[in-house]
Amino acid sequence: MRCHTGCSQEEVIEALRSRGLWETPRNGERHVPSATITDHPYRMADDSLLVTVKRREGPDGKKCGTPPIWRDPKGAKPPATGYPLYRLGSLLANPGKPLLVVEGEKTALCAHDHFGDRYEATTAIGGAGKAAQTDWTPAHGRAVVGWPDAEKPDAENPHEAREHIEECARLCLAAGATSARIVDTSGFTPENGFAPGWDLADAIPEGFDIEAAVSNSVPLPYRREQNSNPSGFACMSMGELLSMNHEGVTWLVDDMLSAGGCSLLVAKPKAGKATLARCLALAVARGDPWLGREVQQGLVVYVALEEQAGAVAEHFRAMGAVAEDPIVSHVGPAPLEPTNALSALVDGQHPALVIVDPVFRLLNVDDGNNYAEMMKALAPLVDMARSTGCHVMAVHHARKSRADPGDEALGSTALFGSFDCLLSMKRNDDDSRTLSTRQRAGQDMPETVLELDPCKQWISAGETKAAIARNSARTAIIEHLREVGEARTAGDIAEVIGQRKQSLTAALKTLTESRDIVRTGEGKRGRPYRYELHQ
């Protein structure tokens, strides 16, 4: 309520109560005569006061009576950049300290008392309802730890406090935080001496080590879409399944890379996989064809974890990239919590394509050959692609030795099994490069020779390796028959020109059909087919 003569809300309530017109505050708590009012100012970066939050507290230090009152000295709307964080001045004065994000101003002050020598404690104004309207840019370049209040089992949403702090942590990552971890409060229960909703402003239970709680904080979990089924499985009947319309695959790159899918680009070192990936990035950013295939235009997030920024810039410059091309790049080491940081980046940028090179630098696994460990590490990437509709391309090294198709990727077979498309790039003895694919949807691309424009550093698709072999065999067959001047069997020809049987057979068939050569004989033992030039 507001008094137009300038009286404070507390004065109005007290006047109404003295006349018997205010018996019970809105939150249903009984009146506490000794309640006190605490001011919590929120200031802008220039130290100007934006708003003061006033909180009524009872003798036990808990909020009581009316909800918090906002006193805006200017009567202005929130700044365009968002509400400032609590204790912003201290945060800006100590840019090297990690952040400890809690809920509530009093909790933030108590957290500062406990951890002020190592952390900058802060909170978002207005609690859970204002996190998205807060300016989190002071988190840029810092590690972040979120400390949620303990759960309230009887609340409509017992997990609300944790969800709010996790959302704050994601917003910090989107603003450029290097990592985000969450204090595990699952054990903060009445059985262990914690009151429902316990926070750092409350008395510390005997034997509880708050330092260990921060040290044992866990990485921010990737946000998955939830369903209403308590079991966690979204089940449907056969009738419901059959009634669904199949809309087909939406392609980012026609008949190869799907929207919401994942691909793995594999090659040995120095084969040119990074160059090929950057060609794809620019093609998607502009909507230009890639390897002769149509492309849907969209924003690209390019993450290069081993490259030098100068070399990356030089390649994009050679390809003709300009400042307006919608490509967001990270060139350098991975953040401390790279998968969570990437998910926050994707949530904030909404890209059509994400390229991670190399993927093992992002996953940060101890044993790349461990199937279970790899499946667990890859799950957030697959979930991210499925839930956001972007395509995630992971660049990875191939095995040193030759491998069966599908086993080229270094490490566990979980890599091949987790991705929708495997792109296998090879550097051959003649220094040529080829690319082939094995796909879950669409047609596999046969091994195709890649052609590099040395000036623009742009890779395009040439002929398939099989077509080149057939053409080479046709030329060799004609030259051989012209040289010998008589009919020869396929075995005689093969012995001289040294082509593979498959390529030789295809070439002989094509030359016969085009009437460049003539076939005689019956193709039987003792009477084999013979081939000679058409006269």
PDB file of N, CA, C and O in Angstrom, residues 238-268:
ATOM      1  N   MET A 238       0.148 -47.740 -27.820  1.00  0.00           N
ATOM      2  CA  MET A 238       0.429 -47.979 -29.225  1.00  0.00           C
ATOM      3  C   MET A 238      -0.453 -47.100 -30.108  1.00  0.00           C
ATOM      4  O   MET A 238      -0.018 -46.595 -31.156  1.00  0.00           O
ATOM      5  N   GLY A 239      -1.708 -46.888 -29.670  1.00  0.00           N
ATOM      6  CA  GLY A 239      -2.593 -46.022 -30.433  1.00  0.00           C
ATOM      7  C   GLY A 239      -2.075 -44.604 -30.515  1.00  0.00           C
ATOM      8  O   GLY A 239      -2.119 -43.964 -31.574  1.00  0.00           O
ATOM      9  N   GLU A 240      -1.572 -44.092 -29.370  1.00  0.00           N
ATOM     10  CA  GLU A 240      -1.007 -42.740 -29.366  1.00  0.00           C
ATOM     11  C   GLU A 240       0.232 -42.662 -30.249  1.00  0.00           C
ATOM     12  O   GLU A 240       0.444 -41.686 -30.959  1.00  0.00           O
ATOM     13  N   LEU A 241       1.048 -43.728 -30.200  1.00  0.00           N
ATOM     14  CA  LEU A 241       2.267 -43.744 -31.012  1.00  0.00           C
ATOM     15  C   LEU A 241       1.929 -43.746 -32.501  1.00  0.00           C
ATOM     16  O   LEU A 241       2.503 -42.995 -33.285  1.00  0.00           O
ATOM     17  N   LEU A 242       0.958 -44.590 -32.887  1.00  0.00           N
ATOM     18  CA  LEU A 242       0.609 -44.704 -34.305  1.00  0.00           C
ATOM     19  C   LEU A 242      -0.094 -43.457 -34.832  1.00  0.00           C
ATOM     20  O   LEU A 242      -0.092 -43.197 -36.039  1.00  0.00           O
ATOM     21  N   SER A 243      -0.708 -42.688 -33.908  1.00  0.00           N
ATOM     22  CA  SER A 243      -1.422 -41.491 -34.344  1.00  0.00           C
ATOM     23  C   SER A 243      -0.498 -40.304 -34.585  1.00  0.00           C
ATOM     24  O   SER A 243      -0.919 -39.281 -35.117  1.00  0.00           O
ATOM     25  N   MET A 244       0.758 -40.446 -34.191  1.00  0.00           N
ATOM     26  CA  MET A 244       1.701 -39.342 -34.366  1.00  0.00           C
ATOM     27  C   MET A 244       2.085 -39.198 -35.833  1.00  0.00           C
ATOM     28  O   MET A 244       2.264 -40.190 -36.548  1.00  0.00           O
ATOM     29  N   ASN A 245       2.201 -37.953 -36.277  1.00  0.00           N
ATOM     30  CA  ASN A 245       2.607 -37.669 -37.647  1.00  0.00           C
ATOM     31  C   ASN A 245       4.122 -37.617 -37.734  1.00  0.00           C
ATOM     32  O   ASN A 245       4.778 -36.950 -36.929  1.00  0.00           O
ATOM     33  N   HIS A 246       4.668 -38.347 -38.693  1.00  0.00           N
ATOM     34  CA  HIS A 246       6.113 -38.315 -38.901  1.00  0.00           C
ATOM     35  C   HIS A 246       6.438 -37.192 -39.874  1.00  0.00           C
ATOM     36  O   HIS A 246       6.080 -37.241 -41.048  1.00  0.00           O
ATOM     37  N   GLU A 247       7.067 -36.160 -39.404  1.00  0.00           N
ATOM     38  CA  GLU A 247       7.352 -34.992 -40.227  1.00  0.00           C
ATOM     39  C   GLU A 247       8.650 -35.127 -41.006  1.00  0.00           C
ATOM     40  O   GLU A 247       9.018 -34.244 -41.767  1.00  0.00           O
ATOM     41  N   GLY A 248       9.341 -36.246 -40.808  1.00  0.00           N
ATOM     42  CA  GLY A 248      10.596 -36.429 -41.521  1.00  0.00           C
ATOM     43  C   GLY A 248      11.732 -35.667 -40.871  1.00  0.00           C
ATOM     44  O   GLY A 248      11.567 -34.981 -39.862  1.00  0.00           O
ATOM     45  N   VAL A 249      12.901 -35.789 -41.466  1.00  0.00           N
ATOM     46  CA  VAL A 249      14.101 -35.156 -40.929  1.00  0.00           C
ATOM     47  C   VAL A 249      14.228 -33.738 -41.461  1.00  0.00           C
ATOM     48  O   VAL A 249      14.030 -33.487 -42.654  1.00  0.00           O
ATOM     49  N   THR A 250      14.528 -32.795 -40.570  1.00  0.00           N
ATOM     50  CA  THR A 250      14.863 -31.436 -40.988  1.00  0.00           C
ATOM     51  C   THR A 250      16.376 -31.357 -41.121  1.00  0.00           C
ATOM     52  O   THR A 250      17.106 -31.598 -40.155  1.00  0.00           O
ATOM     53  N   TRP A 251      16.827 -31.039 -42.315  1.00  0.00           N
ATOM     54  CA  TRP A 251      18.263 -31.076 -42.587  1.00  0.00           C
ATOM     55  C   TRP A 251      18.891 -29.695 -42.426  1.00  0.00           C
ATOM     56  O   TRP A 251      18.374 -28.703 -42.945  1.00  0.00           O
ATOM     57  N   LEU A 252      20.012 -29.652 -41.722  1.00  0.00           N
ATOM     58  CA  LEU A 252      20.853 -28.460 -41.720  1.00  0.00           C
ATOM     59  C   LEU A 252      21.707 -28.464 -42.981  1.00  0.00           C
ATOM     60  O   LEU A 252      21.818 -27.460 -43.683  1.00  0.00           O
ATOM     61  N   VAL A 253      22.333 -29.603 -43.264  1.00  0.00           N
ATOM     62  CA  VAL A 253      23.028 -29.841 -44.528  1.00  0.00           C
ATOM     63  C   VAL A 253      22.300 -30.986 -45.205  1.00  0.00           C
ATOM     64  O   VAL A 253      22.193 -32.077 -44.637  1.00  0.00           O
ATOM     65  N   ASP A 254      21.783 -30.745 -46.384  1.00  0.00           N
ATOM     66  CA  ASP A 254      20.866 -31.666 -47.045  1.00  0.00           C
ATOM     67  C   ASP A 254      21.383 -33.099 -47.081  1.00  0.00           C
ATOM     68  O   ASP A 254      22.492 -33.375 -47.548  1.00  0.00           O
ATOM     69  N   ASP A 255      20.536 -34.002 -46.526  1.00  0.00           N
ATOM     70  CA  ASP A 255      20.777 -35.446 -46.576  1.00  0.00           C
ATOM     71  C   ASP A 255      22.073 -35.867 -45.880  1.00  0.00           C
ATOM     72  O   ASP A 255      22.614 -36.928 -46.167  1.00  0.00           O
ATOM     73  N   MET A 256      22.563 -35.016 -44.953  1.00  0.00           N
ATOM     74  CA  MET A 256      23.778 -35.388 -44.225  1.00  0.00           C
ATOM     75  C   MET A 256      23.700 -35.015 -42.751  1.00  0.00           C
ATOM     76  O   MET A 256      23.756 -35.906 -41.883  1.00  0.00           O
ATOM     77  N   LEU A 257      23.563 -33.738 -42.429  1.00  0.00           N
ATOM     78  CA  LEU A 257      23.570 -33.259 -41.047  1.00  0.00           C
ATOM     79  C   LEU A 257      22.182 -32.744 -40.695  1.00  0.00           C
ATOM     80  O   LEU A 257      21.686 -31.804 -41.327  1.00  0.00           O
ATOM     81  N   SER A 258      21.564 -33.353 -39.686  1.00  0.00           N
ATOM     82  CA  SER A 258      20.184 -33.021 -39.339  1.00  0.00           C
ATOM     83  C   SER A 258      20.122 -31.981 -38.228  1.00  0.00           C
ATOM     84  O   SER A 258      20.996 -31.921 -37.353  1.00  0.00           O
ATOM     85  N   ALA A 259      19.070 -31.155 -38.261  1.00  0.00           N
ATOM     86  CA  ALA A 259      18.804 -30.239 -37.153  1.00  0.00           C
ATOM     87  C   ALA A 259      18.436 -31.064 -35.928  1.00  0.00           C
ATOM     88  O   ALA A 259      17.635 -31.990 -36.010  1.00  0.00           O
ATOM     89  N   GLY A 260      19.038 -30.737 -34.783  1.00  0.00           N
ATOM     90  CA  GLY A 260      18.810 -31.517 -33.573  1.00  0.00           C
ATOM     91  C   GLY A 260      19.596 -32.804 -33.528  1.00  0.00           C
ATOM     92  O   GLY A 260      19.366 -33.653 -32.664  1.00  0.00           O
ATOM     93  N   GLY A 261      20.535 -32.966 -34.454  1.00  0.00           N
ATOM     94  CA  GLY A 261      21.353 -34.175 -34.502  1.00  0.00           C
ATOM     95  C   GLY A 261      22.786 -33.918 -34.087  1.00  0.00           C
ATOM     96  O   GLY A 261      23.185 -32.784 -33.813  1.00  0.00           O
ATOM     97  N   CYS A 262      23.574 -34.981 -34.068  1.00  0.00           N
ATOM     98  CA  CYS A 262      24.990 -34.893 -33.687  1.00  0.00           C
ATOM     99  C   CYS A 262      25.830 -35.621 -34.733  1.00  0.00           C
ATOM    100  O   CYS A 262      25.427 -36.661 -35.258  1.00  0.00           O
ATOM    101  N   SER A 263      26.984 -35.071 -35.027  1.00  0.00           N
ATOM    102  CA  SER A 263      27.897 -35.713 -35.970  1.00  0.00           C
ATOM    103  C   SER A 263      29.302 -35.734 -35.401  1.00  0.00           C
ATOM    104  O   SER A 263      29.648 -34.931 -34.526  1.00  0.00           O
ATOM    105  N   LEU A 264      30.107 -36.663 -35.895  1.00  0.00           N
ATOM    106  CA  LEU A 264      31.484 -36.823 -35.448  1.00  0.00           C
ATOM    107  C   LEU A 264      32.376 -36.765 -36.678  1.00  0.00           C
ATOM    108  O   LEU A 264      32.281 -37.622 -37.570  1.00  0.00           O
ATOM    109  N   LEU A 265      33.217 -35.741 -36.766  1.00  0.00           N
ATOM    110  CA  LEU A 265      34.182 -35.593 -37.858  1.00  0.00           C
ATOM    111  C   LEU A 265      35.516 -36.157 -37.375  1.00  0.00           C
ATOM    112  O   LEU A 265      36.118 -35.622 -36.443  1.00  0.00           O
ATOM    113  N   VAL A 266      35.953 -37.241 -38.040  1.00  0.00           N
ATOM    114  CA  VAL A 266      37.127 -37.978 -37.575  1.00  0.00           C
ATOM    115  C   VAL A 266      38.214 -37.948 -38.641  1.00  0.00           C
ATOM    116  O   VAL A 266      37.939 -38.159 -39.831  1.00  0.00           O
ATOM    117  N   ALA A 267      39.446 -37.697 -38.222  1.00  0.00           N
ATOM    118  CA  ALA A 267      40.599 -37.761 -39.119  1.00  0.00           C
ATOM    119  C   ALA A 267      41.861 -37.833 -38.276  1.00  0.00           C
ATOM    120  O   ALA A 267      41.864 -37.447 -37.100  1.00  0.00           O
ATOM    121  N   LYS A 268      42.925 -38.303 -38.885  1.00  0.00           N
ATOM    122  CA  LYS A 268      44.206 -38.298 -38.205  1.00  0.00           C
ATOM    123  C   LYS A 268      44.752 -36.875 -38.160  1.00  0.00           C
ATOM    124  O   LYS A 268      44.302 -36.004 -38.915  1.00  0.00           O
TER     125      LYS A 268
END
